Tab-separated table of C-alpha atoms and ligand atoms in Angstrom:
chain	number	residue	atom	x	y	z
A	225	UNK	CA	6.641	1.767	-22.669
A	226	UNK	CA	9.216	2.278	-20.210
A	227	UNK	CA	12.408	2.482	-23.347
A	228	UNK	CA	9.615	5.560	-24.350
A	229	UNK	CA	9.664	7.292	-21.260
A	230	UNK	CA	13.248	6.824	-20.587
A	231	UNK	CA	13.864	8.300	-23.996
A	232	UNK	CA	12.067	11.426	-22.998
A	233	UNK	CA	13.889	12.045	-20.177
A	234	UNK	CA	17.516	12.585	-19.015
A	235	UNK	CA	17.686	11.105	-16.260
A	236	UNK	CA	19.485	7.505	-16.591
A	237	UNK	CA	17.019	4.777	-15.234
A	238	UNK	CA	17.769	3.205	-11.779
A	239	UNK	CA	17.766	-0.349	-10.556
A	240	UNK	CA	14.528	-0.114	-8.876
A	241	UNK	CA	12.986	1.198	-12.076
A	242	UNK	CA	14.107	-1.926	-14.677
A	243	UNK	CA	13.105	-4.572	-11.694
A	244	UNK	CA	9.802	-2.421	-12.029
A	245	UNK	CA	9.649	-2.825	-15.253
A	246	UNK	CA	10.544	-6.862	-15.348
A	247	UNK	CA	6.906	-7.363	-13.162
A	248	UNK	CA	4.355	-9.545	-14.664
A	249	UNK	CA	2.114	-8.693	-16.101
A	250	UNK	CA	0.234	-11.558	-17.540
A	251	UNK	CA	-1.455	-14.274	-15.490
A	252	UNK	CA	-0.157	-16.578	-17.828
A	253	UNK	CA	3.439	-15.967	-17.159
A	254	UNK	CA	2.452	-15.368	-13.461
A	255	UNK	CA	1.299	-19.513	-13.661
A	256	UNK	CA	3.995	-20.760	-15.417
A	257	UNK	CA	6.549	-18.967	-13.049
A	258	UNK	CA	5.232	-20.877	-10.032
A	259	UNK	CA	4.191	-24.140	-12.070
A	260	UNK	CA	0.515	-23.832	-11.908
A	261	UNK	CA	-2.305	-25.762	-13.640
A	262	UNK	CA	-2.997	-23.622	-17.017
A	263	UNK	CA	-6.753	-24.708	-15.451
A	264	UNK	CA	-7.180	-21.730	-13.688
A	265	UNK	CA	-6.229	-19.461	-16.503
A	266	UNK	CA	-9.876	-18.622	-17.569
A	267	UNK	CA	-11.107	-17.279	-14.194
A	268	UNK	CA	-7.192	-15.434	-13.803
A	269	UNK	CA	-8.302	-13.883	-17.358
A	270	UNK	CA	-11.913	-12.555	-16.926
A	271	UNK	CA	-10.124	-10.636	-13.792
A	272	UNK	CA	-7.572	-9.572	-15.401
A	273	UNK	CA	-9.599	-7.909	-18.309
A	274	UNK	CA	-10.516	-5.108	-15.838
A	275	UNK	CA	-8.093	-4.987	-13.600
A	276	UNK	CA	-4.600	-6.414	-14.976
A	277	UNK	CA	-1.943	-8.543	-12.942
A	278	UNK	CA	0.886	-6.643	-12.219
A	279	UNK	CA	3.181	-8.136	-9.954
A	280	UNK	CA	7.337	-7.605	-8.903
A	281	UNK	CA	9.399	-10.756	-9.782
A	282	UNK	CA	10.984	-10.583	-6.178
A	283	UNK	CA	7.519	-10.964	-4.945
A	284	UNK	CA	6.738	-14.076	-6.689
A	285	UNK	CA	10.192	-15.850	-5.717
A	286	UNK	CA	8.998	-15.322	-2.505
A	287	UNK	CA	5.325	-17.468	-3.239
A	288	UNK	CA	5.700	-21.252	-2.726
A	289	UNK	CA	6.125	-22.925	-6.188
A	290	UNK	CA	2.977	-25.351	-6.990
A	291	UNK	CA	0.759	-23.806	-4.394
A	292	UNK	CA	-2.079	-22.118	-5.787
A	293	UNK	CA	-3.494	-21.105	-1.959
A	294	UNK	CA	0.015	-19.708	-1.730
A	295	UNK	CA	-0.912	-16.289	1.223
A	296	UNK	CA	0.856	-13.579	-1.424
A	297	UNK	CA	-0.766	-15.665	-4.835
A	298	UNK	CA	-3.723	-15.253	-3.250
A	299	UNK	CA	-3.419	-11.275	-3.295
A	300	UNK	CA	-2.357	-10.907	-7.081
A	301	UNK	CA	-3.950	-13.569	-9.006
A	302	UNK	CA	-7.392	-13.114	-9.670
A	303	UNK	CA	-10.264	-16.131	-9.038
A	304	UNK	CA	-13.668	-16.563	-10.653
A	305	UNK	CA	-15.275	-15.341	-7.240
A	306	UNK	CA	-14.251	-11.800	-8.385
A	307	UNK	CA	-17.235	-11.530	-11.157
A	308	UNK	CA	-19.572	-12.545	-7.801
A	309	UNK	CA	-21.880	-9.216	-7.464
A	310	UNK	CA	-22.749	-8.327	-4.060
A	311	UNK	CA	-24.624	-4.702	-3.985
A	312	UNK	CA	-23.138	-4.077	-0.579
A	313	UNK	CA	-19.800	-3.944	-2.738
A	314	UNK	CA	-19.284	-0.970	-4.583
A	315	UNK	CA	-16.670	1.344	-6.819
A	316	UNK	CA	-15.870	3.702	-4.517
A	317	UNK	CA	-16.138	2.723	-1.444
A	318	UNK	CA	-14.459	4.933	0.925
A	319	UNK	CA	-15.981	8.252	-1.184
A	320	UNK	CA	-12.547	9.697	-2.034
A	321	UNK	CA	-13.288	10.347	-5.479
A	322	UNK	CA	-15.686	13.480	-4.097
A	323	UNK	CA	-13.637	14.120	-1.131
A	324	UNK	CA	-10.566	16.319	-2.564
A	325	UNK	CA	-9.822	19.444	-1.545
A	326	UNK	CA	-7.388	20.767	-3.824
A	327	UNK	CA	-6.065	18.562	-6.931
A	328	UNK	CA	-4.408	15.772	-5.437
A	329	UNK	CA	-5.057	16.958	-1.491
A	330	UNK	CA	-7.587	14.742	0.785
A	331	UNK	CA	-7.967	16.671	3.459
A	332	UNK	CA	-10.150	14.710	5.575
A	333	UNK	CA	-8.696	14.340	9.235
A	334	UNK	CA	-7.760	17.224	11.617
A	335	UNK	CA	-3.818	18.533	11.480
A	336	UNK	CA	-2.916	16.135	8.287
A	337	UNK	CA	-3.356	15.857	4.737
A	338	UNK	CA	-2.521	13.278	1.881
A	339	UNK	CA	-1.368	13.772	-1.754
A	340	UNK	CA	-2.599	11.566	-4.094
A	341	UNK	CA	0.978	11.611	-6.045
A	342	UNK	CA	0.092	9.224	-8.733
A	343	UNK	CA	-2.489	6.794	-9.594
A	344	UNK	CA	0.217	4.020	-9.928
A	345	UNK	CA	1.342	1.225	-8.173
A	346	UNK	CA	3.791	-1.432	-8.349
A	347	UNK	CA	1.577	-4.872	-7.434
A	348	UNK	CA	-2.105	-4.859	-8.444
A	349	UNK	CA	-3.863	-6.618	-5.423
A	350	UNK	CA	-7.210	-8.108	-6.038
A	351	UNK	CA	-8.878	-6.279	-2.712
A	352	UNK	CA	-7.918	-2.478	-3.496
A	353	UNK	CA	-10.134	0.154	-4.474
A	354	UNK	CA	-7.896	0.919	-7.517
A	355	UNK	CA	-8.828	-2.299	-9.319
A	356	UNK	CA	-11.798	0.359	-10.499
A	357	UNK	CA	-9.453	3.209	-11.309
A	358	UNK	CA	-6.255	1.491	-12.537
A	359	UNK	CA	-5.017	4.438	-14.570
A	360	UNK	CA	-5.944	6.965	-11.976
A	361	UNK	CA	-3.433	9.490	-12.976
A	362	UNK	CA	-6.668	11.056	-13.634
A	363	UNK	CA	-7.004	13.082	-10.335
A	364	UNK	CA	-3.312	13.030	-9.394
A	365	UNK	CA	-0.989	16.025	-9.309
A	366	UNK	CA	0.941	15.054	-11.889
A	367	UNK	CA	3.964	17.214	-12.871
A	368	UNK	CA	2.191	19.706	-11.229
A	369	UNK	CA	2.161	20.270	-7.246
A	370	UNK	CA	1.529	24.204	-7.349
A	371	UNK	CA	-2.151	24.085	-6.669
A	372	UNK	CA	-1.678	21.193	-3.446
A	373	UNK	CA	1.407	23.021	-2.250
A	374	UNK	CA	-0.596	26.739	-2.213
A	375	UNK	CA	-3.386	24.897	-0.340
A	376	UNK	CA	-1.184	23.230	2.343
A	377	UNK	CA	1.219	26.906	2.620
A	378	UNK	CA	-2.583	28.094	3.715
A	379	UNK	CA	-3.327	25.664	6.472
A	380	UNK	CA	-1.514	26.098	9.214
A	381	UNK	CA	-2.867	23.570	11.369
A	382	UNK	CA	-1.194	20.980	9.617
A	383	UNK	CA	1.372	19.283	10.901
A	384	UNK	CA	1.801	16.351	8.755
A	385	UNK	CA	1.904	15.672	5.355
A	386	UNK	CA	1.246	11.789	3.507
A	387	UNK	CA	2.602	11.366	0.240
A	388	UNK	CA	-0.304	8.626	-1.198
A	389	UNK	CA	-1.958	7.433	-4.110
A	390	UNK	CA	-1.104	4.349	-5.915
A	391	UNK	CA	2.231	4.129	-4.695
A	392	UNK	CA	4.108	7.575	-4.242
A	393	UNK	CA	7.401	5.697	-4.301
A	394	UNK	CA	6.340	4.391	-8.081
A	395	UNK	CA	7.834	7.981	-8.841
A	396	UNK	CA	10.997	8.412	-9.816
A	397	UNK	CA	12.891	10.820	-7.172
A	398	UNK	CA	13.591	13.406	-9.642
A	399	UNK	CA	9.895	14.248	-9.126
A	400	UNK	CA	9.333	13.604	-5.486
A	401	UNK	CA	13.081	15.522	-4.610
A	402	UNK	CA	11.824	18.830	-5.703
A	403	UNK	CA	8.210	18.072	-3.942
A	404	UNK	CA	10.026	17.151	-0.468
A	405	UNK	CA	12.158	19.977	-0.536
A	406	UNK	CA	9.040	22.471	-1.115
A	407	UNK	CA	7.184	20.563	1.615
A	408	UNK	CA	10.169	20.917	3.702
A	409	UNK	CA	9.743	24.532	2.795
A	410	UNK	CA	6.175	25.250	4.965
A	411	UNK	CA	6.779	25.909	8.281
A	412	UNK	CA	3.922	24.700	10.093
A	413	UNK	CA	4.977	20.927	9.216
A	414	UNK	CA	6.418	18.546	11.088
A	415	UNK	CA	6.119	14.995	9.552
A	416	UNK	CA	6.313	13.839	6.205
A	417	UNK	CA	5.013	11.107	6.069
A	418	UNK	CA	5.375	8.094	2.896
A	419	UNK	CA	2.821	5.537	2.578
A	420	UNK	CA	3.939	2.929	0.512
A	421	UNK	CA	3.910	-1.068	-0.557
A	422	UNK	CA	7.467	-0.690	-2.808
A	423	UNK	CA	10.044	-1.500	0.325
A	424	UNK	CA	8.008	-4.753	1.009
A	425	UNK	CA	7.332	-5.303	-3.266
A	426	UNK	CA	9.977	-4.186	-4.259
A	427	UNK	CA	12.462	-3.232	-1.791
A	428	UNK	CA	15.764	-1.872	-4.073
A	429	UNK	CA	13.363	0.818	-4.748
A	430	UNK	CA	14.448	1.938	-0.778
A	431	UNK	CA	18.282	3.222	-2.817
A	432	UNK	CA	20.574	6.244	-1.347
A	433	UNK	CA	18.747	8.950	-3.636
A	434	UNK	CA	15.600	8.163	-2.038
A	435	UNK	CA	16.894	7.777	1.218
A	436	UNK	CA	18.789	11.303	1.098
A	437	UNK	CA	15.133	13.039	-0.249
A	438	UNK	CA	13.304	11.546	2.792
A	439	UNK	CA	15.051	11.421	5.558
A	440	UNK	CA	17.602	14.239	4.508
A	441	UNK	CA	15.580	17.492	5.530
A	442	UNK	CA	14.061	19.521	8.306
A	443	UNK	CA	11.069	16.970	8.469
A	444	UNK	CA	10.530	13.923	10.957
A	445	UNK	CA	9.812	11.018	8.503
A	446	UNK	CA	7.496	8.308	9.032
A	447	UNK	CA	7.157	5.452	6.406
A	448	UNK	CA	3.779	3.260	6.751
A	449	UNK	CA	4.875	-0.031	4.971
A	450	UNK	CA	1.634	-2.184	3.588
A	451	UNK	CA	2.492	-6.076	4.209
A	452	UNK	CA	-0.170	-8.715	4.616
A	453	UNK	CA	1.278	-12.075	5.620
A	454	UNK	CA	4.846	-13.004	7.194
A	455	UNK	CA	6.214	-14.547	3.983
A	456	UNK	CA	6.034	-11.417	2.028
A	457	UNK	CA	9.326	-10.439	4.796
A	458	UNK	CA	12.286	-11.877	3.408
A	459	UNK	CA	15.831	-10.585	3.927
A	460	UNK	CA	16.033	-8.040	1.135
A	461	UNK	CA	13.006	-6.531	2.856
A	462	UNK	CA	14.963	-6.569	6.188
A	463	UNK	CA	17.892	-4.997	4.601
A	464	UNK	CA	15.329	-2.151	3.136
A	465	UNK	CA	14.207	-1.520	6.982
A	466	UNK	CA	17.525	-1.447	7.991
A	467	UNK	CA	18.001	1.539	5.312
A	468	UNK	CA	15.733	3.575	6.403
A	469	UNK	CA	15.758	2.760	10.383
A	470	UNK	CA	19.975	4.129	10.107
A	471	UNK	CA	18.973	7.275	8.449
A	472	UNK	CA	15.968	7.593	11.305
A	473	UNK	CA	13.161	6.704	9.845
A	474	UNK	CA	10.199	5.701	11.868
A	475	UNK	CA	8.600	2.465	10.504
A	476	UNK	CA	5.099	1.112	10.372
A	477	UNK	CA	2.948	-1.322	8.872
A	478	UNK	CA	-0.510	-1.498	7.741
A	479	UNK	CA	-2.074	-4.596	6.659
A	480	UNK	CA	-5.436	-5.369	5.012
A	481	UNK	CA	-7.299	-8.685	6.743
A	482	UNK	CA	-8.210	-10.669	4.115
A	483	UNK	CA	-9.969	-14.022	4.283
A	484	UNK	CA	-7.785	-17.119	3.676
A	485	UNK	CA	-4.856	-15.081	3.509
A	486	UNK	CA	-4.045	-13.694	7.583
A	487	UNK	CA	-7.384	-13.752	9.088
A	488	UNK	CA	-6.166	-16.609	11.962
A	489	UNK	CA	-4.255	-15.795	15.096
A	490	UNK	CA	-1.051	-17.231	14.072
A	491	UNK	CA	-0.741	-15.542	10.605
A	492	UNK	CA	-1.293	-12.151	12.587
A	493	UNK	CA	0.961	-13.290	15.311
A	494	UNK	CA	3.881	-14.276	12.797
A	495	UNK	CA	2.973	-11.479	10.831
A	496	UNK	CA	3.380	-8.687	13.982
A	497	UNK	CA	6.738	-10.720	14.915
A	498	UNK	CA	8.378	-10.498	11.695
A	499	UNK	CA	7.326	-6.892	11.326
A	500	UNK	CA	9.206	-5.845	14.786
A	501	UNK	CA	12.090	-7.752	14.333
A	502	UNK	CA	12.662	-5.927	11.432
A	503	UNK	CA	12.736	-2.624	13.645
A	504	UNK	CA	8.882	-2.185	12.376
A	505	UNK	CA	5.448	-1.758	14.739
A	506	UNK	CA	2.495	-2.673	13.555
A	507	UNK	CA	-0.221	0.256	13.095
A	508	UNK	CA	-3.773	-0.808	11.313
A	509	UNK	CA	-5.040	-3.711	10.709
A	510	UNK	CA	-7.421	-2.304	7.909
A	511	UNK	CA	-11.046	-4.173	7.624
A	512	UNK	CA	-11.767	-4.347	3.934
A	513	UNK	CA	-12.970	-1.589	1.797
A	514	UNK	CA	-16.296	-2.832	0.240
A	515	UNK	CA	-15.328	-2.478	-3.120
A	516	UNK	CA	-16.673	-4.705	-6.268
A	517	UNK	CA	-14.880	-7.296	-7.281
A	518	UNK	CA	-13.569	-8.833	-3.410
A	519	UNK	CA	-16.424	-9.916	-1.751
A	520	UNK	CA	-14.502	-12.781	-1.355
A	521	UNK	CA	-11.919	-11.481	0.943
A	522	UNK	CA	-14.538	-10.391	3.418
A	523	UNK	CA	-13.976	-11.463	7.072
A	524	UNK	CA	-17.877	-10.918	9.092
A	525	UNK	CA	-16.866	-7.782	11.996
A	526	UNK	CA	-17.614	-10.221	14.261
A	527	UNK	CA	-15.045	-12.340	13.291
A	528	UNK	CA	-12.254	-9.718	12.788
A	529	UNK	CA	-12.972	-8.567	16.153
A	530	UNK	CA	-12.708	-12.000	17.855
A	531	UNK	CA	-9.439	-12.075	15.787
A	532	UNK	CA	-8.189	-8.736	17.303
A	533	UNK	CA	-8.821	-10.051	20.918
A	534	UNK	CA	-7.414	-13.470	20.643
A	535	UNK	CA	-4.327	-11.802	19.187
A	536	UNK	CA	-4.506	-8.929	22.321
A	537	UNK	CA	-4.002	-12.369	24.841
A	538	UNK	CA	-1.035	-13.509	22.662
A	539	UNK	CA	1.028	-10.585	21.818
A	540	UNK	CA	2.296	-7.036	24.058
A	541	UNK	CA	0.150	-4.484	23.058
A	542	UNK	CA	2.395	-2.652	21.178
A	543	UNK	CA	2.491	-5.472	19.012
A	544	UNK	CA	-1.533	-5.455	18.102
A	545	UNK	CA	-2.642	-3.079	15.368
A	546	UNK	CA	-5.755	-1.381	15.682
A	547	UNK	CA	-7.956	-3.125	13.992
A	548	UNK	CA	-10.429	-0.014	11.895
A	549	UNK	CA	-12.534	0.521	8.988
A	550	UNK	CA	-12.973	3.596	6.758
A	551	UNK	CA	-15.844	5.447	6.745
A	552	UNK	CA	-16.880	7.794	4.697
A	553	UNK	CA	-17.475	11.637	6.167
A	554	UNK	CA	-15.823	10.265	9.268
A	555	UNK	CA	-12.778	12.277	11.471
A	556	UNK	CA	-11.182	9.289	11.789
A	557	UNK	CA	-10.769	5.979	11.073
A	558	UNK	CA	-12.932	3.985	13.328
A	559	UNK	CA	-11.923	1.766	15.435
A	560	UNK	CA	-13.796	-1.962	16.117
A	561	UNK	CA	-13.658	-2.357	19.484
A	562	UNK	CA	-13.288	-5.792	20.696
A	563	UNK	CA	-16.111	-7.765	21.965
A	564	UNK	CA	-16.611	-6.212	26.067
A	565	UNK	CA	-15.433	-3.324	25.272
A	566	UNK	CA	-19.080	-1.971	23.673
B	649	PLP	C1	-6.111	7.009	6.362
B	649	PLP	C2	-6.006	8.464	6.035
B	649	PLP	C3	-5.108	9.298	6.703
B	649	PLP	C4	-4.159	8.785	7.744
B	649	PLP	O1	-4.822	8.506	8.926
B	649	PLP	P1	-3.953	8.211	10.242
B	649	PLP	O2	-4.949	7.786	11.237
B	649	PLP	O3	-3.226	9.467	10.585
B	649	PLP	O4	-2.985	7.138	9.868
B	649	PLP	C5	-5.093	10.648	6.412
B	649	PLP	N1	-5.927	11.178	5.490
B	649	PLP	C6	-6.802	10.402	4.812
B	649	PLP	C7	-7.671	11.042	3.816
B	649	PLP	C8	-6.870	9.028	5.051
B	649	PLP	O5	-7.722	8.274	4.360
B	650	SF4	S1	-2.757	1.101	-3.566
B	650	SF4	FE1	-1.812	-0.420	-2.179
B	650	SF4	S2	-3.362	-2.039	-1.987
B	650	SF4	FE2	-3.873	-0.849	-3.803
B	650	SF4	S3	-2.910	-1.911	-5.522
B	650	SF4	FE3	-1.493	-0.297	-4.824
B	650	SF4	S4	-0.147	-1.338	-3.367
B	650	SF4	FE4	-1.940	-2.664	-3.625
């Protein structure tokens, strides 16, 4: 697939994109990589029927071999608890699919706005919304940004822009080049902003061409990593930070709490360490979207919230992210305030 893209285009394939394309993208390879009992091949299969494992090689050196409760396993390989049905879980949960305003614009929260660049994404983790719309190129601007760009030229009280999806940064930077440098081009904006999983996934992706793009124009940028657990932080991550903290990037992280993964005190604590001694502050600590298929990774509110306070006693507070859920319709995300404060 990727020899058939490359062939249609002239641009010479980077790094970033063969290590992308050397993921796996079996479960059965996935096991065999970190010596794993072939037992739990059945359950990894009936997940992966309808939403495959896709995961970066450099993530899976970073798993413990033989551990199948290994924190980052636990986010790519699927279990039988997946086919559990819970009607309190659904497709969609957050209501994006009837929320755009122009193709590929969400424009749901006052003086920003996020393109939905591509359905893509380099890791599929078990807990996302996507695992519903895995080939949601569907909705996204595709080779086409006209229609977004003419919405966002006629909003002037935005200041920021979020490149979104999937995984903007799953584009190659011929594409997302010419889009920065129109963005660059509306004068009302003052952030661009890149949310994306690919420095902490796969972290060559953060190369000089993508550097020069981001941080190269009239816009502040802001990159919102997405990393879960402490161990998914190695060095080559580091050096990505390091990248894009020289060229003035402002880094943060948001992380999903996910039962048996980070939801104890000293996960989050390592977790928030790691993050700011790579020159990154922690932002959200996202409660999970209710979506089908990971009612397992629930943590009760009650229980995130005792979480969020214990960690406020431990840490400085600039090292606490807020911990918030999505709701859909609201101007915000909304905060869970921690038990005394209403
Ligand atoms: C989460 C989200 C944002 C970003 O919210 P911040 O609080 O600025 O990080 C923007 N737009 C949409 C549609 C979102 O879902
Ligand atoms: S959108 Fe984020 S959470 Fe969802 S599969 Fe992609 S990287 Fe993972």
């Amino acid at each position: 697939m990727s020899a058939g893209v490359a062939s249609r285009t002239p641009h010479r394939s980077s790094a970033w994109q063969s290590e992308l394309a050397r993921g796996y993208r079996r479960p059965d390879e996935l096991l065999a990589a970190l010596g794993l009992d072939p037992a739990h091949l059945p359950a990894a299969r009936a997940g992966h029927a309808s939403f495959p494992v896709r995961v970066p090689r450099g993530f899976v050196a970073r798993m413990r071999h033989g551990d199948p409760d290994d924190p980052l396993l636990r986010q790519v390989l699927p279990l039988a608890a997946e086919q559990d049905d819970d009607p309190g879980f659904v497709r969609d949960p957050v209501g994006d699919l009837s929320a755009l305003s122009a193709p590929g614009v969400l424009h749901k929260y006052h003086g920003r706005a996020l393109l939905i660049t591509t359905g893509a994404c380099a890791i599929n983790c078990r807990y996302c919304f996507r695992r519903h719309f895995p080939y949601g190129d569907a909705h996204a601007a595709r080779d086409q940004w006209g229609p977004a760009l003419a919405y966002l030229r006629g909003r002037p009280e935005l200041t920021e822009v979020i490149l979104s999806g999937g995984d903007p940064l799953t584009l190659p930077d011929h594409r997302l080049a010419p889009l920065a440098a129109e963005l660059d081009a509306i004068g009302h904006l003052r952030r661009l902003r890149v949310h994306s999983r690919l420095p902490v996934v796969l972290p060559e992706r953060v190369d000089d061409a993508f550097v020069q793009w981001f941080a190269g124009g009239r816009l502040q940028p802001v990159m919102v990593l997405h990393a879960n657990h402490a161990n998914e932080l190695d060095t080559s991550v580091a050096a990505a930070c390091d990248r894009l903290r020289q060229a003035g990037v402002t880094l943060l992280n948001q992380a999903v709490l996910l039962r048996g993964i980070n939801d104890d005190v000293a996960s989050q604590e390592a977790l928030s360490e790691r993050l700011f001694a790579m020159g990154v502050l922690p932002y959200y600590l996202h409660q999970l979207d209710r979506v089908a298929g990971a009612t397992h990774f629930l943590v009760p509110d009650a229980s995130a919230r005792a979480l969020a306070a214990a960690l406020a006693e431990r840490l400085p507070g600039y090292l606490v992210p807020q911990l918030t859920r999505e709701d859909a319709g609201a101007p915000a995300k909304t905060p869970l305030s921690t038990p005394g404060h209403g």
